[in-house]
């Protein structure tokens, strides 16, 4: 606990399977975006793809071909706007 040491990226790529390195890269990118505090950033609840949306947009439509999930921007559930 509290250790701030790390491993050089090249060493990680040599030691880890490609799928693990890909997931590591995704997590690192997501963490960098969160630290940057980008406003208006939305995330697909199914695949994790992130995109900037206009504040007026209430439905997030994932552009990833293998996903294409649509969700409520506020709660991540399937679109329910307008409420009936």
Coordinates of C-alpha atoms in Angstrom, one line a residue:
X1 CA 0.0 0.0 0.0
X2 CA 1.3 3.4 -0.9
X3 CA 3.9 2.2 -3.4
X4 CA 4.3 4.7 -6.3
X5 CA 6.8 2.6 -8.3
X6 CA 5.8 1.4 -11.7
X7 CA 7.1 -0.6 -14.7
X8 CA 8.4 0.8 -18.0
X9 CA 5.8 0.4 -20.7
X10 CA 8.2 -1.6 -22.9
X11 CA 8.7 -4.1 -20.2
X12 CA 4.9 -4.5 -19.7
X13 CA 4.5 -5.1 -23.4
X14 CA 7.1 -7.8 -23.3
X15 CA 5.8 -9.5 -20.1
X16 CA 2.0 -9.3 -20.6
X17 CA -0.2 -11.0 -23.2
X18 CA -1.5 -8.6 -25.9
X19 CA -5.1 -8.7 -24.6
X20 CA -3.9 -7.6 -21.2
X21 CA -1.8 -4.8 -22.7
X22 CA -4.8 -3.6 -24.7
X23 CA -7.0 -3.5 -21.6
X24 CA -4.2 -1.7 -19.7
X25 CA -4.0 0.9 -22.4
X26 CA -7.8 1.4 -22.3
X27 CA -7.7 1.9 -18.6
X28 CA -4.8 4.3 -18.7
X29 CA -6.5 6.4 -21.4
X30 CA -9.8 6.4 -19.4
X31 CA -7.9 7.6 -16.3
X32 CA -6.2 10.4 -18.2
X33 CA -9.5 11.6 -19.5
X34 CA -11.0 11.6 -16.0
X35 CA -8.1 13.5 -14.6
X36 CA -8.4 16.1 -17.3
X37 CA -12.0 16.8 -16.2
X38 CA -13.4 17.1 -19.7
X39 CA -17.0 18.5 -19.5
X40 CA -19.7 16.9 -21.6
X41 CA -17.9 13.6 -21.8
X42 CA -20.2 10.6 -21.9
X43 CA -19.4 6.9 -21.8
X44 CA -21.2 4.0 -23.4
X45 CA -22.4 1.7 -20.6
X46 CA -21.9 -1.4 -22.7
X47 CA -18.5 -1.0 -24.3
X48 CA -16.9 2.0 -22.5
X49 CA -16.4 4.2 -25.6
X50 CA -16.2 7.8 -24.6
X51 CA -17.4 10.8 -26.7
X52 CA -18.2 14.5 -26.3
X53 CA -21.9 15.3 -26.6
X54 CA -23.7 18.5 -26.9
X55 CA -25.4 19.4 -23.6
X56 CA -28.8 19.3 -25.4
X57 CA -28.3 15.7 -26.4
X58 CA -30.1 13.4 -24.0
X59 CA -29.5 10.1 -25.8
X60 CA -26.0 8.6 -26.2
X61 CA -25.7 6.6 -29.4
X62 CA -22.5 4.6 -29.5
X63 CA -20.8 4.8 -32.9
X64 CA -18.8 1.6 -32.4
X65 CA -19.9 -0.9 -35.0
X66 CA -19.9 -3.9 -32.7
X67 CA -21.9 -2.0 -30.0
X68 CA -24.3 0.6 -31.4
X69 CA -26.0 0.8 -27.9
X70 CA -28.3 3.7 -27.3
X71 CA -28.7 4.9 -23.7
X72 CA -30.0 7.7 -21.6
X73 CA -27.1 10.1 -21.0
X74 CA -28.1 10.7 -17.4
X75 CA -28.6 7.1 -16.1
X76 CA -27.1 4.8 -18.8
X77 CA -30.3 2.8 -19.1
X78 CA -32.0 2.3 -22.4
X79 CA -33.6 5.5 -23.8
X80 CA -36.7 6.5 -21.9
X81 CA -37.1 10.0 -23.1
X82 CA -39.7 11.3 -23.2
X83 CA -41.1 9.8 -20.1
X84 CA -44.6 8.4 -20.6

